């Protein structure tokens, strides 16, 4: 799938899930690595809605923080950073971190 973000085409990469049961599909839209930290934007396409999230993942500590999210679009993500948190094994965030850090 190709998504258009601010005029440029972005390939959407399906993020594999380690557990079943979540009705949503997760797609990586963009990622940038700076040392051990990867800033990424992904979207969850659920049964009833789509949600865009920007995160930072530290691949050395395997901790993550959310930078912001939006139900509207990538452009509509408002920065509201959380504290760094531990990842719960099998969660969508954990699967995202593993996927990002292995690339």
PDB file of N, CA and C in Angstrom:
ATOM      1  N   UNK A   1       0.851  -1.182   0.000  1.00  0.00           N
ATOM      2  CA  UNK A   1       0.000   0.000   0.000  1.00  0.00           C
ATOM      3  C   UNK A   1       0.891   1.238   0.000  1.00  0.00           C
ATOM      4  N   UNK A   2       0.448   2.269  -0.647  1.00  0.00           N
ATOM      5  CA  UNK A   2       1.178   3.530  -0.653  1.00  0.00           C
ATOM      6  C   UNK A   2       0.285   4.596  -0.028  1.00  0.00           C
ATOM      7  N   UNK A   3       0.817   5.323   0.920  1.00  0.00           N
ATOM      8  CA  UNK A   3       0.073   6.423   1.542  1.00  0.00           C
ATOM      9  C   UNK A   3       0.760   7.713   1.137  1.00  0.00           C
ATOM     10  N   UNK A   4      -0.011   8.778   1.023  1.00  0.00           N
ATOM     11  CA  UNK A   4       0.579  10.063   0.691  1.00  0.00           C
ATOM     12  C   UNK A   4       0.611  10.935   1.930  1.00  0.00           C
ATOM     13  N   UNK A   5       1.802  11.252   2.397  1.00  0.00           N
ATOM     14  CA  UNK A   5       1.972  12.094   3.575  1.00  0.00           C
ATOM     15  C   UNK A   5       2.671  13.359   3.104  1.00  0.00           C
ATOM     16  N   UNK A   6       2.048  14.474   3.332  1.00  0.00           N
ATOM     17  CA  UNK A   6       2.545  15.794   2.900  1.00  0.00           C
ATOM     18  C   UNK A   6       3.149  15.751   1.492  1.00  0.00           C
ATOM     19  N   UNK A   7       2.369  15.168   0.571  1.00  0.00           N
ATOM     20  CA  UNK A   7       2.759  15.215  -0.827  1.00  0.00           C
ATOM     21  C   UNK A   7       3.741  14.154  -1.289  1.00  0.00           C
ATOM     22  N   UNK A   8       4.357  13.420  -0.372  1.00  0.00           N
ATOM     23  CA  UNK A   8       5.303  12.402  -0.813  1.00  0.00           C
ATOM     24  C   UNK A   8       4.737  11.013  -0.533  1.00  0.00           C
ATOM     25  N   UNK A   9       5.019  10.099  -1.417  1.00  0.00           N
ATOM     26  CA  UNK A   9       4.513   8.736  -1.273  1.00  0.00           C
ATOM     27  C   UNK A   9       5.310   8.004  -0.192  1.00  0.00           C
ATOM     28  N   UNK A  10       4.600   7.317   0.670  1.00  0.00           N
ATOM     29  CA  UNK A  10       5.243   6.569   1.750  1.00  0.00           C
ATOM     30  C   UNK A  10       4.748   5.132   1.672  1.00  0.00           C
ATOM     31  N   UNK A  11       5.661   4.196   1.649  1.00  0.00           N
ATOM     32  CA  UNK A  11       5.261   2.796   1.644  1.00  0.00           C
ATOM     33  C   UNK A  11       4.796   2.405   3.037  1.00  0.00           C
ATOM     34  N   UNK A  12       3.678   1.715   3.106  1.00  0.00           N
ATOM     35  CA  UNK A  12       3.184   1.225   4.393  1.00  0.00           C
ATOM     36  C   UNK A  12       3.660  -0.204   4.563  1.00  0.00           C
ATOM     37  N   UNK A  13       4.324  -0.473   5.676  1.00  0.00           N
ATOM     38  CA  UNK A  13       4.840  -1.803   5.939  1.00  0.00           C
ATOM     39  C   UNK A  13       4.036  -2.428   7.061  1.00  0.00           C
ATOM     40  N   UNK A  14       3.437  -3.581   6.805  1.00  0.00           N
ATOM     41  CA  UNK A  14       2.664  -4.272   7.837  1.00  0.00           C
ATOM     42  C   UNK A  14       3.605  -4.712   8.954  1.00  0.00           C
ATOM     43  N   UNK A  15       3.250  -4.389  10.191  1.00  0.00           N
ATOM     44  CA  UNK A  15       4.057  -4.777  11.349  1.00  0.00           C
ATOM     45  C   UNK A  15       3.524  -6.117  11.846  1.00  0.00           C
ATOM     46  N   UNK A  16       4.368  -7.151  11.844  1.00  0.00           N
ATOM     47  CA  UNK A  16       3.884  -8.465  12.281  1.00  0.00           C
ATOM     48  C   UNK A  16       3.546  -8.468  13.776  1.00  0.00           C
ATOM     49  N   UNK A  17       2.465  -9.151  14.130  1.00  0.00           N
ATOM     50  CA  UNK A  17       2.042  -9.243  15.523  1.00  0.00           C
ATOM     51  C   UNK A  17       2.457 -10.597  16.099  1.00  0.00           C
ATOM     52  N   UNK A  18       2.877 -10.586  17.363  1.00  0.00           N
ATOM     53  CA  UNK A  18       3.325 -11.819  18.005  1.00  0.00           C
ATOM     54  C   UNK A  18       2.163 -12.598  18.610  1.00  0.00           C
ATOM     55  N   UNK A  19       1.048 -11.918  18.865  1.00  0.00           N
ATOM     56  CA  UNK A  19      -0.123 -12.603  19.420  1.00  0.00           C
ATOM     57  C   UNK A  19      -1.335 -12.289  18.552  1.00  0.00           C
ATOM     58  N   UNK A  20      -2.291 -13.204  18.548  1.00  0.00           N
ATOM     59  CA  UNK A  20      -3.501 -12.952  17.772  1.00  0.00           C
ATOM     60  C   UNK A  20      -4.555 -12.400  18.727  1.00  0.00           C
ATOM     61  N   UNK A  21      -5.676 -11.998  18.176  1.00  0.00           N
ATOM     62  CA  UNK A  21      -6.744 -11.499  19.022  1.00  0.00           C
ATOM     63  C   UNK A  21      -7.030 -10.025  18.805  1.00  0.00           C
ATOM     64  N   UNK A  22      -6.012  -9.254  18.433  1.00  0.00           N
ATOM     65  CA  UNK A  22      -6.223  -7.839  18.142  1.00  0.00           C
ATOM     66  C   UNK A  22      -6.850  -7.763  16.760  1.00  0.00           C
ATOM     67  N   UNK A  23      -7.978  -7.090  16.660  1.00  0.00           N
ATOM     68  CA  UNK A  23      -8.658  -6.975  15.369  1.00  0.00           C
ATOM     69  C   UNK A  23      -7.992  -5.927  14.468  1.00  0.00           C
ATOM     70  N   UNK A  24      -7.072  -5.155  15.024  1.00  0.00           N
ATOM     71  CA  UNK A  24      -6.426  -4.100  14.252  1.00  0.00           C
ATOM     72  C   UNK A  24      -5.234  -4.602  13.467  1.00  0.00           C
ATOM     73  N   UNK A  25      -4.908  -3.861  12.418  1.00  0.00           N
ATOM     74  CA  UNK A  25      -3.677  -4.106  11.655  1.00  0.00           C
ATOM     75  C   UNK A  25      -2.797  -2.875  11.857  1.00  0.00           C
ATOM     76  N   UNK A  26      -1.501  -3.126  12.034  1.00  0.00           N
ATOM     77  CA  UNK A  26      -0.554  -2.046  12.314  1.00  0.00           C
ATOM     78  C   UNK A  26       0.384  -1.885  11.132  1.00  0.00           C
ATOM     79  N   UNK A  27       0.593  -0.624  10.729  1.00  0.00           N
ATOM     80  CA  UNK A  27       1.452  -0.334   9.586  1.00  0.00           C
ATOM     81  C   UNK A  27       2.476   0.721   9.965  1.00  0.00           C
ATOM     82  N   UNK A  28       3.732   0.448   9.631  1.00  0.00           N
ATOM     83  CA  UNK A  28       4.792   1.432   9.820  1.00  0.00           C
ATOM     84  C   UNK A  28       4.751   2.384   8.629  1.00  0.00           C
ATOM     85  N   UNK A  29       4.656   3.685   8.911  1.00  0.00           N
ATOM     86  CA  UNK A  29       4.602   4.684   7.844  1.00  0.00           C
ATOM     87  C   UNK A  29       5.964   5.320   7.606  1.00  0.00           C
ATOM     88  N   UNK A  30       6.685   5.612   8.693  1.00  0.00           N
ATOM     89  CA  UNK A  30       8.040   6.157   8.530  1.00  0.00           C
ATOM     90  C   UNK A  30       8.840   5.908   9.794  1.00  0.00           C
ATOM     91  N   UNK A  31      10.153   5.856   9.641  1.00  0.00           N
ATOM     92  CA  UNK A  31      11.026   5.717  10.812  1.00  0.00           C
ATOM     93  C   UNK A  31      12.368   6.359  10.509  1.00  0.00           C
ATOM     94  N   UNK A  32      12.938   6.959  11.557  1.00  0.00           N
ATOM     95  CA  UNK A  32      14.255   7.584  11.441  1.00  0.00           C
ATOM     96  C   UNK A  32      15.076   7.149  12.646  1.00  0.00           C
ATOM     97  N   UNK A  33      16.294   6.674  12.379  1.00  0.00           N
ATOM     98  CA  UNK A  33      17.166   6.243  13.472  1.00  0.00           C
ATOM     99  C   UNK A  33      18.168   7.337  13.782  1.00  0.00           C
ATOM    100  N   UNK A  34      18.351   7.589  15.078  1.00  0.00           N
ATOM    101  CA  UNK A  34      19.368   8.532  15.531  1.00  0.00           C
ATOM    102  C   UNK A  34      20.092   7.831  16.675  1.00  0.00           C
ATOM    103  N   UNK A  35      21.231   7.215  16.376  1.00  0.00           N
ATOM    104  CA  UNK A  35      21.926   6.406  17.384  1.00  0.00           C
ATOM    105  C   UNK A  35      21.078   5.192  17.707  1.00  0.00           C
ATOM    106  N   UNK A  36      20.780   4.994  19.007  1.00  0.00           N
ATOM    107  CA  UNK A  36      19.978   3.842  19.421  1.00  0.00           C
ATOM    108  C   UNK A  36      18.484   4.151  19.462  1.00  0.00           C
ATOM    109  N   UNK A  37      18.115   5.400  19.161  1.00  0.00           N
ATOM    110  CA  UNK A  37      16.706   5.792  19.258  1.00  0.00           C
ATOM    111  C   UNK A  37      16.084   5.893  17.866  1.00  0.00           C
ATOM    112  N   UNK A  38      14.942   5.252  17.710  1.00  0.00           N
ATOM    113  CA  UNK A  38      14.213   5.299  16.445  1.00  0.00           C
ATOM    114  C   UNK A  38      12.902   6.045  16.658  1.00  0.00           C
ATOM    115  N   UNK A  39      12.713   7.101  15.889  1.00  0.00           N
ATOM    116  CA  UNK A  39      11.443   7.828  15.890  1.00  0.00           C
ATOM    117  C   UNK A  39      10.613   7.242  14.759  1.00  0.00           C
ATOM    118  N   UNK A  40       9.388   6.842  15.079  1.00  0.00           N
ATOM    119  CA  UNK A  40       8.558   6.172  14.075  1.00  0.00           C
ATOM    120  C   UNK A  40       7.128   6.695  14.118  1.00  0.00           C
ATOM    121  N   UNK A  41       6.486   6.611  12.968  1.00  0.00           N
ATOM    122  CA  UNK A  41       5.058   6.894  12.892  1.00  0.00           C
ATOM    123  C   UNK A  41       4.396   5.632  12.360  1.00  0.00           C
ATOM    124  N   UNK A  42       3.384   5.170  13.084  1.00  0.00           N
ATOM    125  CA  UNK A  42       2.645   4.011  12.604  1.00  0.00           C
ATOM    126  C   UNK A  42       1.152   4.282  12.736  1.00  0.00           C
ATOM    127  N   UNK A  43       0.388   3.458  12.044  1.00  0.00           N
ATOM    128  CA  UNK A  43      -1.059   3.596  12.182  1.00  0.00           C
ATOM    129  C   UNK A  43      -1.661   2.249  12.503  1.00  0.00           C
ATOM    130  N   UNK A  44      -2.739   2.297  13.276  1.00  0.00           N
ATOM    131  CA  UNK A  44      -3.511   1.106  13.581  1.00  0.00           C
ATOM    132  C   UNK A  44      -4.831   1.255  12.855  1.00  0.00           C
ATOM    133  N   UNK A  45      -5.110   0.311  11.982  1.00  0.00           N
ATOM    134  CA  UNK A  45      -6.382   0.301  11.283  1.00  0.00           C
ATOM    135  C   UNK A  45      -7.258  -0.717  11.986  1.00  0.00           C
ATOM    136  N   UNK A  46      -8.234  -0.205  12.734  1.00  0.00           N
ATOM    137  CA  UNK A  46      -9.117  -1.072  13.498  1.00  0.00           C
ATOM    138  C   UNK A  46     -10.396  -1.357  12.737  1.00  0.00           C
ATOM    139  N   UNK A  47     -11.305  -2.051  13.399  1.00  0.00           N
ATOM    140  CA  UNK A  47     -12.580  -2.390  12.790  1.00  0.00           C
ATOM    141  C   UNK A  47     -13.373  -1.117  12.502  1.00  0.00           C
ATOM    142  N   UNK A  48     -13.345  -0.160  13.439  1.00  0.00           N
ATOM    143  CA  UNK A  48     -14.174   1.034  13.318  1.00  0.00           C
ATOM    144  C   UNK A  48     -13.401   2.324  13.088  1.00  0.00           C
ATOM    145  N   UNK A  49     -12.103   2.329  13.330  1.00  0.00           N
ATOM    146  CA  UNK A  49     -11.360   3.576  13.211  1.00  0.00           C
ATOM    147  C   UNK A  49      -9.899   3.326  12.875  1.00  0.00           C
ATOM    148  N   UNK A  50      -9.217   4.410  12.530  1.00  0.00           N
ATOM    149  CA  UNK A  50      -7.779   4.381  12.249  1.00  0.00           C
ATOM    150  C   UNK A  50      -7.130   5.382  13.190  1.00  0.00           C
ATOM    151  N   UNK A  51      -5.975   4.994  13.763  1.00  0.00           N
ATOM    152  CA  UNK A  51      -5.288   5.894  14.697  1.00  0.00           C
ATOM    153  C   UNK A  51      -3.812   5.958  14.323  1.00  0.00           C
ATOM    154  N   UNK A  52      -3.279   7.179  14.305  1.00  0.00           N
ATOM    155  CA  UNK A  52      -1.875   7.417  13.959  1.00  0.00           C
ATOM    156  C   UNK A  52      -1.101   7.745  15.229  1.00  0.00           C
ATOM    157  N   UNK A  53       0.057   7.131  15.401  1.00  0.00           N
ATOM    158  CA  UNK A  53       0.865   7.354  16.600  1.00  0.00           C
ATOM    159  C   UNK A  53       2.319   7.597  16.219  1.00  0.00           C
ATOM    160  N   UNK A  54       2.922   8.592  16.880  1.00  0.00           N
ATOM    161  CA  UNK A  54       4.355   8.842  16.720  1.00  0.00           C
ATOM    162  C   UNK A  54       5.026   8.392  18.013  1.00  0.00           C
ATOM    163  N   UNK A  55       6.071   7.581  17.895  1.00  0.00           N
ATOM    164  CA  UNK A  55       6.763   7.051  19.074  1.00  0.00           C
ATOM    165  C   UNK A  55       8.270   7.236  18.923  1.00  0.00           C
ATOM    166  N   UNK A  56       8.948   7.144  20.062  1.00  0.00           N
ATOM    167  CA  UNK A  56      10.402   7.009  20.082  1.00  0.00           C
ATOM    168  C   UNK A  56      10.716   5.714  20.811  1.00  0.00           C
ATOM    169  N   UNK A  57      11.595   4.915  20.227  1.00  0.00           N
ATOM    170  CA  UNK A  57      11.989   3.641  20.818  1.00  0.00           C
ATOM    171  C   UNK A  57      13.494   3.646  21.020  1.00  0.00           C
ATOM    172  N   UNK A  58      13.929   3.320  22.241  1.00  0.00           N
ATOM    173  CA  UNK A  58      15.357   3.184  22.525  1.00  0.00           C
ATOM    174  C   UNK A  58      15.697   1.704  22.395  1.00  0.00           C
ATOM    175  N   UNK A  59      16.445   1.352  21.356  1.00  0.00           N
ATOM    176  CA  UNK A  59      16.747  -0.058  21.084  1.00  0.00           C
ATOM    177  C   UNK A  59      17.734  -0.655  22.079  1.00  0.00           C
ATOM    178  N   UNK A  60      18.505   0.176  22.800  1.00  0.00           N
ATOM    179  CA  UNK A  60      19.414  -0.414  23.786  1.00  0.00           C
ATOM    180  C   UNK A  60      18.692  -0.748  25.083  1.00  0.00           C
ATOM    181  N   UNK A  61      17.706   0.063  25.466  1.00  0.00           N
ATOM    182  CA  UNK A  61      16.983  -0.225  26.714  1.00  0.00           C
ATOM    183  C   UNK A  61      15.645  -0.919  26.444  1.00  0.00           C
ATOM    184  N   UNK A  62      15.222  -0.939  25.166  1.00  0.00           N
ATOM    185  CA  UNK A  62      13.910  -1.463  24.762  1.00  0.00           C
ATOM    186  C   UNK A  62      12.790  -0.778  25.553  1.00  0.00           C
ATOM    187  N   UNK A  63      12.931   0.545  25.692  1.00  0.00           N
ATOM    188  CA  UNK A  63      11.869   1.358  26.273  1.00  0.00           C
ATOM    189  C   UNK A  63      11.325   2.254  25.170  1.00  0.00           C
ATOM    190  N   UNK A  64      10.104   2.733  25.368  1.00  0.00           N
ATOM    191  CA  UNK A  64       9.446   3.537  24.354  1.00  0.00           C
ATOM    192  C   UNK A  64       8.733   4.690  25.023  1.00  0.00           C
ATOM    193  N   UNK A  65       8.495   5.752  24.240  1.00  0.00           N
ATOM    194  CA  UNK A  65       7.590   6.790  24.696  1.00  0.00           C
ATOM    195  C   UNK A  65       6.756   7.232  23.508  1.00  0.00           C
ATOM    196  N   UNK A  66       5.527   7.626  23.816  1.00  0.00           N
ATOM    197  CA  UNK A  66       4.661   8.143  22.771  1.00  0.00           C
ATOM    198  C   UNK A  66       4.881   9.635  22.669  1.00  0.00           C
ATOM    199  N   UNK A  67       5.076  10.110  21.453  1.00  0.00           N
ATOM    200  CA  UNK A  67       5.265  11.540  21.214  1.00  0.00           C
ATOM    201  C   UNK A  67       3.904  12.204  20.992  1.00  0.00           C
ATOM    202  N   UNK A  68       2.984  11.480  20.379  1.00  0.00           N
ATOM    203  CA  UNK A  68       1.653  12.014  20.144  1.00  0.00           C
ATOM    204  C   UNK A  68       0.843  11.086  19.271  1.00  0.00           C
ATOM    205  N   UNK A  69      -0.430  11.418  19.093  1.00  0.00           N
ATOM    206  CA  UNK A  69      -1.300  10.596  18.268  1.00  0.00           C
ATOM    207  C   UNK A  69      -2.442  11.411  17.707  1.00  0.00           C
ATOM    208  N   UNK A  70      -3.140  10.831  16.726  1.00  0.00           N
ATOM    209  CA  UNK A  70      -4.269  11.515  16.092  1.00  0.00           C
ATOM    210  C   UNK A  70      -5.191  10.503  15.438  1.00  0.00           C
ATOM    211  N   UNK A  71      -6.495  10.787  15.493  1.00  0.00           N
ATOM    212  CA  UNK A  71      -7.465   9.962  14.776  1.00  0.00           C
ATOM    213  C   UNK A  71      -7.656  10.481  13.354  1.00  0.00           C
ATOM    214  N   UNK A  72      -7.072  11.645  13.047  1.00  0.00           N
ATOM    215  CA  UNK A  72      -7.336  12.308  11.772  1.00  0.00           C
ATOM    216  C   UNK A  72      -6.293  11.950  10.715  1.00  0.00           C
ATOM    217  N   UNK A  73      -5.023  12.277  11.005  1.00  0.00           N
ATOM    218  CA  UNK A  73      -3.965  12.075  10.018  1.00  0.00           C
ATOM    219  C   UNK A  73      -2.606  12.211  10.696  1.00  0.00           C
ATOM    220  N   UNK A  74      -1.560  11.902   9.961  1.00  0.00           N
ATOM    221  CA  UNK A  74      -0.200  12.074  10.463  1.00  0.00           C
ATOM    222  C   UNK A  74       0.053  13.546  10.759  1.00  0.00           C
ATOM    223  N   UNK A  75      -0.395  14.416   9.840  1.00  0.00           N
ATOM    224  CA  UNK A  75      -0.183  15.858  10.019  1.00  0.00           C
ATOM    225  C   UNK A  75      -0.863  16.394  11.270  1.00  0.00           C
ATOM    226  N   UNK A  76      -1.951  15.729  11.688  1.00  0.00           N
ATOM    227  CA  UNK A  76      -2.727  16.217  12.835  1.00  0.00           C
ATOM    228  C   UNK A  76      -2.165  15.749  14.181  1.00  0.00           C
ATOM    229  N   UNK A  77      -1.075  14.978  14.176  1.00  0.00           N
ATOM    230  CA  UNK A  77      -0.485  14.516  15.439  1.00  0.00           C
ATOM    231  C   UNK A  77       0.043  15.718  16.204  1.00  0.00           C
ATOM    232  N   UNK A  78      -0.453  15.901  17.416  1.00  0.00           N
ATOM    233  CA  UNK A  78      -0.010  16.994  18.281  1.00  0.00           C
ATOM    234  C   UNK A  78       0.987  16.430  19.294  1.00  0.00           C
ATOM    235  N   UNK A  79       2.157  17.051  19.418  1.00  0.00           N
ATOM    236  CA  UNK A  79       3.131  16.542  20.388  1.00  0.00           C
ATOM    237  C   UNK A  79       2.597  16.634  21.819  1.00  0.00           C
ATOM    238  N   UNK A  80       2.646  15.509  22.515  1.00  0.00           N
ATOM    239  CA  UNK A  80       2.247  15.421  23.922  1.00  0.00           C
ATOM    240  C   UNK A  80       3.010  14.229  24.498  1.00  0.00           C
ATOM    241  N   UNK A  81       4.351  14.365  24.610  1.00  0.00           N
ATOM    242  CA  UNK A  81       5.194  13.203  24.938  1.00  0.00           C
ATOM    243  C   UNK A  81       4.898  12.606  26.319  1.00  0.00           C
ATOM    244  N   UNK A  82       4.920  11.273  26.359  1.00  0.00           N
ATOM    245  CA  UNK A  82       4.792  10.553  27.630  1.00  0.00           C
ATOM    246  C   UNK A  82       6.193  10.339  28.182  1.00  0.00           C
ATOM    247  N   UNK A  83       6.268   9.795  29.395  1.00  0.00           N
ATOM    248  CA  UNK A  83       7.554   9.352  29.944  1.00  0.00           C
ATOM    249  C   UNK A  83       7.941   8.046  29.237  1.00  0.00           C
ATOM    250  N   UNK A  84       9.217   7.703  29.286  1.00  0.00           N
ATOM    251  CA  UNK A  84       9.671   6.416  28.742  1.00  0.00           C
ATOM    252  C   UNK A  84       9.027   5.309  29.561  1.00  0.00           C
ATOM    253  N   UNK A  85       8.585   4.249  28.889  1.00  0.00           N
ATOM    254  CA  UNK A  85       7.952   3.138  29.606  1.00  0.00           C
ATOM    255  C   UNK A  85       8.485   1.793  29.140  1.00  0.00           C
ATOM    256  N   UNK A  86       8.339   0.809  30.045  1.00  0.00           N
ATOM    257  CA  UNK A  86       8.712  -0.570  29.736  1.00  0.00           C
ATOM    258  C   UNK A  86       7.681  -1.135  28.768  1.00  0.00           C
ATOM    259  N   UNK A  87       8.123  -2.012  27.886  1.00  0.00           N
ATOM    260  CA  UNK A  87       7.215  -2.620  26.926  1.00  0.00           C
ATOM    261  C   UNK A  87       6.656  -3.925  27.477  1.00  0.00           C
ATOM    262  N   UNK A  88       5.378  -4.145  27.247  1.00  0.00           N
ATOM    263  CA  UNK A  88       4.725  -5.380  27.684  1.00  0.00           C
ATOM    264  C   UNK A  88       4.857  -6.390  26.541  1.00  0.00           C
ATOM    265  N   UNK A  89       5.467  -7.539  26.861  1.00  0.00           N
ATOM    266  CA  UNK A  89       5.684  -8.550  25.833  1.00  0.00           C
ATOM    267  C   UNK A  89       4.349  -8.948  25.190  1.00  0.00           C
ATOM    268  N   UNK A  90       4.337  -9.003  23.859  1.00  0.00           N
ATOM    269  CA  UNK A  90       3.125  -9.384  23.140  1.00  0.00           C
ATOM    270  C   UNK A  90       2.216  -8.213  22.806  1.00  0.00           C
ATOM    271  N   UNK A  91       2.512  -7.025  23.371  1.00  0.00           N
ATOM    272  CA  UNK A  91       1.681  -5.849  23.070  1.00  0.00           C
ATOM    273  C   UNK A  91       2.042  -5.308  21.691  1.00  0.00           C
ATOM    274  N   UNK A  92       1.160  -4.487  21.133  1.00  0.00           N
ATOM    275  CA  UNK A  92       1.441  -3.910  19.819  1.00  0.00           C
ATOM    276  C   UNK A  92       2.686  -3.034  19.867  1.00  0.00           C
ATOM    277  N   UNK A  93       2.896  -2.320  20.981  1.00  0.00           N
ATOM    278  CA  UNK A  93       4.078  -1.454  21.110  1.00  0.00           C
ATOM    279  C   UNK A  93       5.361  -2.291  21.175  1.00  0.00           C
ATOM    280  N   UNK A  94       5.285  -3.414  21.894  1.00  0.00           N
ATOM    281  CA  UNK A  94       6.433  -4.311  21.977  1.00  0.00           C
ATOM    282  C   UNK A  94       6.761  -4.871  20.589  1.00  0.00           C
ATOM    283  N   UNK A  95       5.726  -5.284  19.861  1.00  0.00           N
ATOM    284  CA  UNK A  95       5.935  -5.811  18.508  1.00  0.00           C
ATOM    285  C   UNK A  95       6.531  -4.734  17.596  1.00  0.00           C
ATOM    286  N   UNK A  96       6.062  -3.493  17.761  1.00  0.00           N
ATOM    287  CA  UNK A  96       6.598  -2.378  16.984  1.00  0.00           C
ATOM    288  C   UNK A  96       8.089  -2.184  17.286  1.00  0.00           C
ATOM    289  N   UNK A  97       8.440  -2.182  18.565  1.00  0.00           N
ATOM    290  CA  UNK A  97       9.835  -1.966  18.974  1.00  0.00           C
ATOM    291  C   UNK A  97      10.737  -3.061  18.411  1.00  0.00           C
ATOM    292  N   UNK A  98      10.305  -4.312  18.527  1.00  0.00           N
ATOM    293  CA  UNK A  98      11.109  -5.423  18.011  1.00  0.00           C
ATOM    294  C   UNK A  98      11.277  -5.278  16.507  1.00  0.00           C
ATOM    295  N   UNK A  99      10.192  -4.952  15.829  1.00  0.00           N
ATOM    296  CA  UNK A  99      10.216  -4.777  14.365  1.00  0.00           C
ATOM    297  C   UNK A  99      11.172  -3.653  13.979  1.00  0.00           C
ATOM    298  N   UNK A 100      11.101  -2.520  14.659  1.00  0.00           N
ATOM    299  CA  UNK A 100      11.964  -1.372  14.348  1.00  0.00           C
ATOM    300  C   UNK A 100      13.428  -1.674  14.616  1.00  0.00           C
ATOM    301  N   UNK A 101      13.711  -2.247  15.777  1.00  0.00           N
ATOM    302  CA  UNK A 101      15.096  -2.420  16.207  1.00  0.00           C
ATOM    303  C   UNK A 101      15.801  -3.527  15.426  1.00  0.00           C
ATOM    304  N   UNK A 102      15.061  -4.420  14.786  1.00  0.00           N
ATOM    305  CA  UNK A 102      15.667  -5.489  13.988  1.00  0.00           C
ATOM    306  C   UNK A 102      15.965  -5.040  12.571  1.00  0.00           C
ATOM    307  N   UNK A 103      15.432  -3.910  12.151  1.00  0.00           N
ATOM    308  CA  UNK A 103      15.592  -3.487  10.743  1.00  0.00           C
ATOM    309  C   UNK A 103      17.021  -3.085  10.454  1.00  0.00           C
TER     310      UNK A 103
END
